[in-house]
PDB file of C-alpha atoms in Angstrom:
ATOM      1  CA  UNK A   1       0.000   0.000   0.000  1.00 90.00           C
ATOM      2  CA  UNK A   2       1.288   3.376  -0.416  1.00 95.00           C
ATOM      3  CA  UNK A   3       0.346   4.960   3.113  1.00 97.00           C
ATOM      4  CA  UNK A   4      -0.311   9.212   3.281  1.00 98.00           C
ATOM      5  CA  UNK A   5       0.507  10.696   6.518  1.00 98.00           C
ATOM      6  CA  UNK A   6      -0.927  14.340   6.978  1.00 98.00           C
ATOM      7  CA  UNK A   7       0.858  16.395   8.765  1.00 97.00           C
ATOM      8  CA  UNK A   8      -0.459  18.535  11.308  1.00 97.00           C
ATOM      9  CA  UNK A   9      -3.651  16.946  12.386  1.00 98.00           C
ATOM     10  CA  UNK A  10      -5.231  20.127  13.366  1.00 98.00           C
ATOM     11  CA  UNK A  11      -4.752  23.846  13.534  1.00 97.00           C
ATOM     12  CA  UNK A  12      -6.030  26.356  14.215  1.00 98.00           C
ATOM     13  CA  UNK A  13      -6.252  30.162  12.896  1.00 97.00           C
ATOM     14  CA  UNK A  14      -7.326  33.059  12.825  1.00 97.00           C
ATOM     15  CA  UNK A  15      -9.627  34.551   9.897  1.00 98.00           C
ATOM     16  CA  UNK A  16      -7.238  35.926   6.840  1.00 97.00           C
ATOM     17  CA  UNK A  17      -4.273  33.667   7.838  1.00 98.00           C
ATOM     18  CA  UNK A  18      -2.834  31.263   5.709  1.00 98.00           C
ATOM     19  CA  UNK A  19      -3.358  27.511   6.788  1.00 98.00           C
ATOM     20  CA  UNK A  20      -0.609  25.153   4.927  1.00 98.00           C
ATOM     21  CA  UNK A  21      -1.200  21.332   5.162  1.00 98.00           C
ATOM     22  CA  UNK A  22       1.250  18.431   4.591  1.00 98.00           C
ATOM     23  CA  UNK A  23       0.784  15.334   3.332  1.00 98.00           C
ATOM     24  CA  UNK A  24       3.677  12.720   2.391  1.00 98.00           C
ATOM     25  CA  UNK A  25       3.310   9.301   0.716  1.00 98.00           C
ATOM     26  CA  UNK A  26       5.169   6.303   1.539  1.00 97.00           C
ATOM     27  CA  UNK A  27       6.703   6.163  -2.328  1.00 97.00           C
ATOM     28  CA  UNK A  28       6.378   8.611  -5.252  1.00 97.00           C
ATOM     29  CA  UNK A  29       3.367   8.998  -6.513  1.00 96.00           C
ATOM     30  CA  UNK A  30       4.585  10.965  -9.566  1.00 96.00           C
ATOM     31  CA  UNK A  31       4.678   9.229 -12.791  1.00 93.00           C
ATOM     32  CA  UNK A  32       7.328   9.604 -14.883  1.00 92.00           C
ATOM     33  CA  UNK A  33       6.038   9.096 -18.258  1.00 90.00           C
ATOM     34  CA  UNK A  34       3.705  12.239 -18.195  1.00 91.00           C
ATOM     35  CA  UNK A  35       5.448  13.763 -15.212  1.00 94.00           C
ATOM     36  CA  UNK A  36       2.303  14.071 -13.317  1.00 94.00           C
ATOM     37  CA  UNK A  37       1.738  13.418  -9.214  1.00 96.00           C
ATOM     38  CA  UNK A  38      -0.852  11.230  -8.457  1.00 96.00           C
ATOM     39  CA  UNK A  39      -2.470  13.199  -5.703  1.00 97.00           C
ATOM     40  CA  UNK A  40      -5.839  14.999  -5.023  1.00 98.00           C
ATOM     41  CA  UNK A  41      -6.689  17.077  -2.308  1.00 98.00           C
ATOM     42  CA  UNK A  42     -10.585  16.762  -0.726  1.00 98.00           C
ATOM     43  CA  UNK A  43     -12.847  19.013   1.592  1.00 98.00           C
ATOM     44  CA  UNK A  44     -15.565  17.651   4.372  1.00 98.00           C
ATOM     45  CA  UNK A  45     -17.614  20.606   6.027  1.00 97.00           C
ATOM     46  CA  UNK A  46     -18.877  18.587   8.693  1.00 94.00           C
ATOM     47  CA  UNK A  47     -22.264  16.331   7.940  1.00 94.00           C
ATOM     48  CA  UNK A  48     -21.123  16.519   4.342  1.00 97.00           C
ATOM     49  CA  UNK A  49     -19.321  14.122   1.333  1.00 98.00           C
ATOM     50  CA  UNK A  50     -16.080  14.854   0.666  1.00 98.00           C
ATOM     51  CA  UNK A  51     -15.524  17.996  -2.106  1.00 98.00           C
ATOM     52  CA  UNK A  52     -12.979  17.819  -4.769  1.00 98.00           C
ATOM     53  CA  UNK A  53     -10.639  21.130  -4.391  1.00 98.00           C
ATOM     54  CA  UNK A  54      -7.153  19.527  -6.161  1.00 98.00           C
ATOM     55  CA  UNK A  55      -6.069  17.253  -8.679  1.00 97.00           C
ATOM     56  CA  UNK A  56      -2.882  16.221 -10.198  1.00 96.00           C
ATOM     57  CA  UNK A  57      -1.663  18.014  -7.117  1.00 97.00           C
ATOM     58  CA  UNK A  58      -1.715  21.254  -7.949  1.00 98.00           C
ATOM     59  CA  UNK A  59      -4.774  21.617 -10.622  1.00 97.00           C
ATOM     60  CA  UNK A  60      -7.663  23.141  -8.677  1.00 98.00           C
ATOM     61  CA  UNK A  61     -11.552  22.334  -9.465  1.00 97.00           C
ATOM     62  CA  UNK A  62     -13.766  24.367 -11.552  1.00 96.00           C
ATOM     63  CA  UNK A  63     -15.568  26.414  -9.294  1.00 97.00           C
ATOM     64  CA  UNK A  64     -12.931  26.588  -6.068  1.00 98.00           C
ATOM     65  CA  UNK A  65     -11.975  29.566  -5.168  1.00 97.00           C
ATOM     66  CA  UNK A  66      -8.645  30.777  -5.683  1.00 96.00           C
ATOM     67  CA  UNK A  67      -7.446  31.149  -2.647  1.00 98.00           C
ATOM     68  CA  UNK A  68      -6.838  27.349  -2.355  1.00 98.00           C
ATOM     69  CA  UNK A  69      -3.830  26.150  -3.842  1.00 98.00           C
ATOM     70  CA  UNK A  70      -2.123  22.828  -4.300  1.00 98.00           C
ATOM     71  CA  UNK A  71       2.224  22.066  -4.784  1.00 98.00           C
ATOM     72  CA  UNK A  72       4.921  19.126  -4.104  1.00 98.00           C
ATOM     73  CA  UNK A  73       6.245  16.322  -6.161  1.00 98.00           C
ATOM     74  CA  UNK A  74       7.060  13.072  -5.471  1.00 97.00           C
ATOM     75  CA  UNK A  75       6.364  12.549  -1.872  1.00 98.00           C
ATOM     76  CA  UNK A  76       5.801  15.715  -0.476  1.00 98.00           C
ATOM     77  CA  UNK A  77       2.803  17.689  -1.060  1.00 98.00           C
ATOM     78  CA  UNK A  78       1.097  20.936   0.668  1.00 98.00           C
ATOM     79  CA  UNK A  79      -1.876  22.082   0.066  1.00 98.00           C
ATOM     80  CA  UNK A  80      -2.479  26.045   1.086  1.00 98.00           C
ATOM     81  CA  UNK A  81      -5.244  28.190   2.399  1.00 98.00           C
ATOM     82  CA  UNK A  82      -4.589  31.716   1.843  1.00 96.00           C
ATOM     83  CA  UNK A  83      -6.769  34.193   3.733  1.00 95.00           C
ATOM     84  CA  UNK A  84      -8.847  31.744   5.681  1.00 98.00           C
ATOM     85  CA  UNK A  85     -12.783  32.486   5.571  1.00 97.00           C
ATOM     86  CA  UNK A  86     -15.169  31.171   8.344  1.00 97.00           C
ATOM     87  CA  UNK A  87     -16.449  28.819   5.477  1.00 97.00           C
ATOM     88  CA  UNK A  88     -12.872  27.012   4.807  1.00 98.00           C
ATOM     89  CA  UNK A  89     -13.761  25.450   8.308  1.00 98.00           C
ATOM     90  CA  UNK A  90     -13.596  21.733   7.508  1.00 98.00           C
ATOM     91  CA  UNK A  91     -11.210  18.464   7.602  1.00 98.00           C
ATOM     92  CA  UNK A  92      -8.996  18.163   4.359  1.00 98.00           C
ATOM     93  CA  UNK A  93      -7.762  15.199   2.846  1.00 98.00           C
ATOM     94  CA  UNK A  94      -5.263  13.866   0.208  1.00 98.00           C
ATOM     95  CA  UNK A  95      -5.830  10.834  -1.868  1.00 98.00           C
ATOM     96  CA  UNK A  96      -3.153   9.009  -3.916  1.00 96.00           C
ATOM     97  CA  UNK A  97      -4.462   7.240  -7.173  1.00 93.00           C
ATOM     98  CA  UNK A  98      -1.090   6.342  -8.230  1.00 93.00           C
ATOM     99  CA  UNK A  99      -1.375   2.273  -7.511  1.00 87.00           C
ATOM    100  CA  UNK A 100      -4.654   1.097  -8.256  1.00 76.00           C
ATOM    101  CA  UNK A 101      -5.426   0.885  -4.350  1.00 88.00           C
ATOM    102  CA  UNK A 102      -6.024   4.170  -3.956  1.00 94.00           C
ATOM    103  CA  UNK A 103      -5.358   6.202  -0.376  1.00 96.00           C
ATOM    104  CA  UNK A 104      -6.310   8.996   1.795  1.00 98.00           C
ATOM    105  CA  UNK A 105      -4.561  10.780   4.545  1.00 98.00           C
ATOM    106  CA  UNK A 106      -6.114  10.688   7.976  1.00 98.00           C
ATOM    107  CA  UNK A 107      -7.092  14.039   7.048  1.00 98.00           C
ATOM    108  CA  UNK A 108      -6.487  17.601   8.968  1.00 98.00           C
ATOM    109  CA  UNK A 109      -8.960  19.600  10.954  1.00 98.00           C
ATOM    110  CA  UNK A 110      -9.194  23.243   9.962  1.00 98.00           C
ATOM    111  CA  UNK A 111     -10.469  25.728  12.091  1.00 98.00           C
ATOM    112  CA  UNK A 112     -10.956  29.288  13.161  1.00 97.00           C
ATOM    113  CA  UNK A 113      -9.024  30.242  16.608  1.00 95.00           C
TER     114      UNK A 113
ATOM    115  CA  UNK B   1     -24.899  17.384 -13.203  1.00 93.00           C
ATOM    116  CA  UNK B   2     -24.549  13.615 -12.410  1.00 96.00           C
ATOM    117  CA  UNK B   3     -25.749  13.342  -9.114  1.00 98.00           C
ATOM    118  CA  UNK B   4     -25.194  10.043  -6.812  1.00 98.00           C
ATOM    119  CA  UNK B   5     -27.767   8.768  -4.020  1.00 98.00           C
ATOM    120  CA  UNK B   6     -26.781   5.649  -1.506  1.00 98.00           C
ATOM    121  CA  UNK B   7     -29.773   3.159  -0.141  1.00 98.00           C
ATOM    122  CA  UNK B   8     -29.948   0.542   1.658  1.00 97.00           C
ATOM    123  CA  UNK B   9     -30.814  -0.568   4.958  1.00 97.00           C
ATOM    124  CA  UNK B  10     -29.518   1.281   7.880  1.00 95.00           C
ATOM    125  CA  UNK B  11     -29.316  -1.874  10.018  1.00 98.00           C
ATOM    126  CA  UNK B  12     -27.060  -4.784   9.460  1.00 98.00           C
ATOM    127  CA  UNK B  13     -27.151  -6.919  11.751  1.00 98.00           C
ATOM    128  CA  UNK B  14     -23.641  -9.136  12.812  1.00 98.00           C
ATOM    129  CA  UNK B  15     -22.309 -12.234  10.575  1.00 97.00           C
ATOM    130  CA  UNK B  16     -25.151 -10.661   7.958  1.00 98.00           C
ATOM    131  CA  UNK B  17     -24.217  -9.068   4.748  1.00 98.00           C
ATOM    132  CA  UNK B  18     -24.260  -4.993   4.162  1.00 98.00           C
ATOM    133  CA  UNK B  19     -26.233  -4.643   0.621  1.00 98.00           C
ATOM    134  CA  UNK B  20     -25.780  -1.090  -0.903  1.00 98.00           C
ATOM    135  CA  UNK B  21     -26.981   0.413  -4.352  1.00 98.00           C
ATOM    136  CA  UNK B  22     -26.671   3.565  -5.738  1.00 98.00           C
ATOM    137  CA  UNK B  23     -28.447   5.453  -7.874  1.00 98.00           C
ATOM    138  CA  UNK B  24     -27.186   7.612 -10.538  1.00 97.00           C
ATOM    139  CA  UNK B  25     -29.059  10.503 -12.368  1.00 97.00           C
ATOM    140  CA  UNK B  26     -28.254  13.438 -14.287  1.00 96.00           C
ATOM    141  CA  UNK B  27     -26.085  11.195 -16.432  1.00 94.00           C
ATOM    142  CA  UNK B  28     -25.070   7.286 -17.831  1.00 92.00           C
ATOM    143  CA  UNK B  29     -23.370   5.170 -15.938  1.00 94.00           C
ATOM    144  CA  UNK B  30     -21.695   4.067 -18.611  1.00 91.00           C
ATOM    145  CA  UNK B  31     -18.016   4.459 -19.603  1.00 89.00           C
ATOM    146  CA  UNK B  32     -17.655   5.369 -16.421  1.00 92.00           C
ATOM    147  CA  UNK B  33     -15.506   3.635 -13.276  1.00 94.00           C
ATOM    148  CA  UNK B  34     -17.958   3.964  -9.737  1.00 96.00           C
ATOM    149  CA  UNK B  35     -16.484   3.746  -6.551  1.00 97.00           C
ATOM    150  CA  UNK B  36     -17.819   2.952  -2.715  1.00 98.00           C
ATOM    151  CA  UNK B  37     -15.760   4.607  -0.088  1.00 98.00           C
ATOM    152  CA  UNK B  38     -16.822   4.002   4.044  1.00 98.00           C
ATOM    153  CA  UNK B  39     -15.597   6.604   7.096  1.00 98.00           C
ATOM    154  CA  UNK B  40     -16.287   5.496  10.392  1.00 97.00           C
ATOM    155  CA  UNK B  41     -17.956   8.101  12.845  1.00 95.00           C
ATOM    156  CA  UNK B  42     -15.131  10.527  13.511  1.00 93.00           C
ATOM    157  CA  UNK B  43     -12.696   9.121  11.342  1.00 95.00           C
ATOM    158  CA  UNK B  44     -10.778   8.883   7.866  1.00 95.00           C
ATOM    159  CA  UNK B  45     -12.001   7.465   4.551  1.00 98.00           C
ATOM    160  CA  UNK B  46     -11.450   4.117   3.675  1.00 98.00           C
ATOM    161  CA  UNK B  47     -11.716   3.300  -0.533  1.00 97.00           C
ATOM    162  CA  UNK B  48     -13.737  -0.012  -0.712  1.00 98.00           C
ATOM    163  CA  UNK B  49     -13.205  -0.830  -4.605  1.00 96.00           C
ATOM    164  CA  UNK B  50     -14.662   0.402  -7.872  1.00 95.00           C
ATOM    165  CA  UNK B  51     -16.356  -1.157 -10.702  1.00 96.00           C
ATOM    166  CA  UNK B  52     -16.762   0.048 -14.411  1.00 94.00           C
ATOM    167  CA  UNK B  53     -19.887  -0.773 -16.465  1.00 89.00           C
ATOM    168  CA  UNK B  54     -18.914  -3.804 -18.008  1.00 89.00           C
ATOM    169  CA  UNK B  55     -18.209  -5.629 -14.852  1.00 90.00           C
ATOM    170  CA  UNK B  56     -14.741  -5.501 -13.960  1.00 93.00           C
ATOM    171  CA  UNK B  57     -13.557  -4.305 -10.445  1.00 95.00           C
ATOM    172  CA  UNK B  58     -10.818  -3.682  -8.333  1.00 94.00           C
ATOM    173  CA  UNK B  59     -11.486  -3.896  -4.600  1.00 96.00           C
ATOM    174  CA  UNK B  60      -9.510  -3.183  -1.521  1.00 96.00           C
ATOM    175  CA  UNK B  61      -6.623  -5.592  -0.652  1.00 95.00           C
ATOM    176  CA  UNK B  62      -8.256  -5.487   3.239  1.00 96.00           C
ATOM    177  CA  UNK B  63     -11.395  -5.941   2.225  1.00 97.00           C
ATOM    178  CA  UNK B  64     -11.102  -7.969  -1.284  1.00 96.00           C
ATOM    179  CA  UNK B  65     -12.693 -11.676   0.021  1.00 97.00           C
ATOM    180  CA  UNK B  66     -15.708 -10.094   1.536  1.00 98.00           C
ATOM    181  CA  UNK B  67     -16.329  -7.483  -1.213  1.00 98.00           C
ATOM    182  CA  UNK B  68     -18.563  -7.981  -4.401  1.00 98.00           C
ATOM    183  CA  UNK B  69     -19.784  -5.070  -6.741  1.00 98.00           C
ATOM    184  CA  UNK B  70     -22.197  -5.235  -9.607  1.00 97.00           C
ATOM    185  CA  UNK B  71     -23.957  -3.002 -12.005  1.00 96.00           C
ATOM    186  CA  UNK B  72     -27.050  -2.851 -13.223  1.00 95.00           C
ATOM    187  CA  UNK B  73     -27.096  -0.685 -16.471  1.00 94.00           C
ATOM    188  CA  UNK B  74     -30.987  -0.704 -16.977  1.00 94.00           C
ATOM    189  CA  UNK B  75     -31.529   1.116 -13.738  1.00 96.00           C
ATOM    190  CA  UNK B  76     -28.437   3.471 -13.773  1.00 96.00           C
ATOM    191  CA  UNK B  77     -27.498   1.277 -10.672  1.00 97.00           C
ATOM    192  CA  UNK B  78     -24.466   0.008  -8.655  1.00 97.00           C
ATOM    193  CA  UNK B  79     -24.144  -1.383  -5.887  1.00 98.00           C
ATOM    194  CA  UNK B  80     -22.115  -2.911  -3.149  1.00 98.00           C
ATOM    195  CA  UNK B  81     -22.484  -6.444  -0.968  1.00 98.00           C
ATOM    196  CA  UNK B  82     -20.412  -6.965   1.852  1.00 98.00           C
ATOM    197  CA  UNK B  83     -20.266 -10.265   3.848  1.00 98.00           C
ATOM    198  CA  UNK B  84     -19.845 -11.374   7.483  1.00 98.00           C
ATOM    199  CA  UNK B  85     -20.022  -7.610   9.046  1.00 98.00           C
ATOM    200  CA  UNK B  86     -18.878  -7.011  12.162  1.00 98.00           C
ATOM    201  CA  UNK B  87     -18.534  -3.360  14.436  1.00 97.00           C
ATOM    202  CA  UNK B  88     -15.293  -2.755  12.541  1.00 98.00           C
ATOM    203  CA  UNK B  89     -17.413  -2.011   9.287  1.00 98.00           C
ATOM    204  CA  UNK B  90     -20.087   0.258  10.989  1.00 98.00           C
ATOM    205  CA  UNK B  91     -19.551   3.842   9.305  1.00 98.00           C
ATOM    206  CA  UNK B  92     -20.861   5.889   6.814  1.00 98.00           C
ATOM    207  CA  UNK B  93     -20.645   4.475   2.923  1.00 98.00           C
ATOM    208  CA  UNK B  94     -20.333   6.795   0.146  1.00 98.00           C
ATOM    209  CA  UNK B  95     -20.698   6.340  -3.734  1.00 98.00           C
ATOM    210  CA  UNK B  96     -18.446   8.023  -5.841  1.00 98.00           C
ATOM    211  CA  UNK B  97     -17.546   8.488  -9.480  1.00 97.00           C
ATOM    212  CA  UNK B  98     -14.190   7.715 -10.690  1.00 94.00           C
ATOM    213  CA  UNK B  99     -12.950  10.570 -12.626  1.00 91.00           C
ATOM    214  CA  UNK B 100     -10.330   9.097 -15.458  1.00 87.00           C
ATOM    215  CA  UNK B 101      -8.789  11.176 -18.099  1.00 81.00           C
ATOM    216  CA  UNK B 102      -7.255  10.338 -21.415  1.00 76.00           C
ATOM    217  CA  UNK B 103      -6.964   6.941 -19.894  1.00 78.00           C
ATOM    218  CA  UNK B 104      -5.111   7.944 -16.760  1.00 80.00           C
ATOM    219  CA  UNK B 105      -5.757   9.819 -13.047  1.00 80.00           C
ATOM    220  CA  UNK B 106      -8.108   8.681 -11.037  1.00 87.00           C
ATOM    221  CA  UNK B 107      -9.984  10.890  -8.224  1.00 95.00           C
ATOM    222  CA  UNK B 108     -13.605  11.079  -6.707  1.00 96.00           C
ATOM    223  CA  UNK B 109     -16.492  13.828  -8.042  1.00 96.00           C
ATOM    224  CA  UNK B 110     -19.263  13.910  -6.927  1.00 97.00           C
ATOM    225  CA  UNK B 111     -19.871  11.684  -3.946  1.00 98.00           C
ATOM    226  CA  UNK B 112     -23.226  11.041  -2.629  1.00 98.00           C
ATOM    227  CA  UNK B 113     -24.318  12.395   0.101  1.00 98.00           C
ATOM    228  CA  UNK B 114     -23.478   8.949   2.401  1.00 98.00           C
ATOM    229  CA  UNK B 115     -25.619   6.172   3.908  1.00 98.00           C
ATOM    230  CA  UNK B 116     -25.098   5.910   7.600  1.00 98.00           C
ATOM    231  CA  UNK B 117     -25.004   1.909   8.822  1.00 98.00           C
ATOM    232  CA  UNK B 118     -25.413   0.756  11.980  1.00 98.00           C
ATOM    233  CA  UNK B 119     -23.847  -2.970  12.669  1.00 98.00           C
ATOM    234  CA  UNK B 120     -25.864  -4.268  15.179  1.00 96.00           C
ATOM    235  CA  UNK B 121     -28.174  -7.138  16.733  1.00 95.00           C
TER     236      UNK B 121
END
């Protein structure tokens, strides 16, 4: 299995600061014959599915705003929340679909200090 | 706007098998991959296995000789059997579709909105 390990597993800020998450997998999830990183990045508002933010690590969804951004290759990823907003509250994950057993973090707990 | 919608019972009682479908609308299910995905209360998400529309499927290592997935084209349907439950699979299951391009990638949009199941006699 190729294990993600977010890193931290909550923080908290305060509105208009930047939150950064880690994740790292276990082996590279970047493919070398298209040079892309096998890695998404999710959002859960609480009582909610999962919402796709981030794919190929650092391509962001139709319709996310901006202020959400996705980098890292290989085994080391971040995903960053500049100028946090009451509604970024939530628990982010990261998903590897580079083997076909795909992954998640255990996820990081965003909130508002 | 494909939209996904879990059923099943709520209830699954020990030893007994969890049956899940899910409905798809707003689009075909076809050329597609669809995935289930479980998180128990207060904890991460767990990816179950996937099927495409002709049948084949890749399931979770952990999970593989307890897991079967089918597909009913007629109804737009998937759905999801797993045997010999115990507390360990109590959480919330979500459908999800596979998102593949040019033959490569593979992340989750949309989900459903989750079915929450109880294991329990």
């Amino acid at each position: 299995d190729i294990v993600m390990t977010q890193s931290p597993d909550s923080l908290a800020l305060s509105l208009g600061e930047r939150a950064t998450i880690n994740c790292k997998s276990s082996q590279s999830v970047l493919y070398s014959s298209n040079n892309k990183n096998y890695l998404a990045w999710y959002q859960q508002k609480p009582g909610q599915p999962p919402k796709l933010l981030i794919y190929w690590a650092s391509t962001r969804e139709s319709g996310v705003p901006d202020r959400f951004s996705g980098s890292g290759s290989g085994t080391d990823f971040t995903l960053t929340i500049n100028s946090l907003q009451a509604e970024d509250v939530a628990v982010y994950y990261c998903q590897q679909f580079y083997s076909t057993f795909w992954t998640f973090g255990q996820g990081t707990k965003v909130e508002i200090k | 706007q494909v939209q996904l919608r879990e059923s099943g019972p709520g209830l699954v009682k020990p030893s007994e098998t969890l049956s899940l479908t899910c409905t798809v609308s707003g689009g075909s299910i076809d050329n597609h991959y669809w995935s289930w995905i479980r998180q128990p209360a207060g904890k991460g998400l767990e990816w179950i296995g996937r099927i495409y529309n002709n049948g084949n499927t890749n399931y979770n290592p952990s999970l593989k000789s307890r897991v079967t997935m089918s597909v009913d084209m007629s109804k737009n349907q998937f759905s999801l059997k797993l045997t010999s439950v115990t507390a360990a699979d109590a959480a919330v299951y979500y459908c999800a579709r596979d998102v593949i391009v040019a033959g490569t990638g593979d992340w989750f949009d949309p989900w459903g909105q989750g079915i929450l199941v109880t294991i329990s006699s």
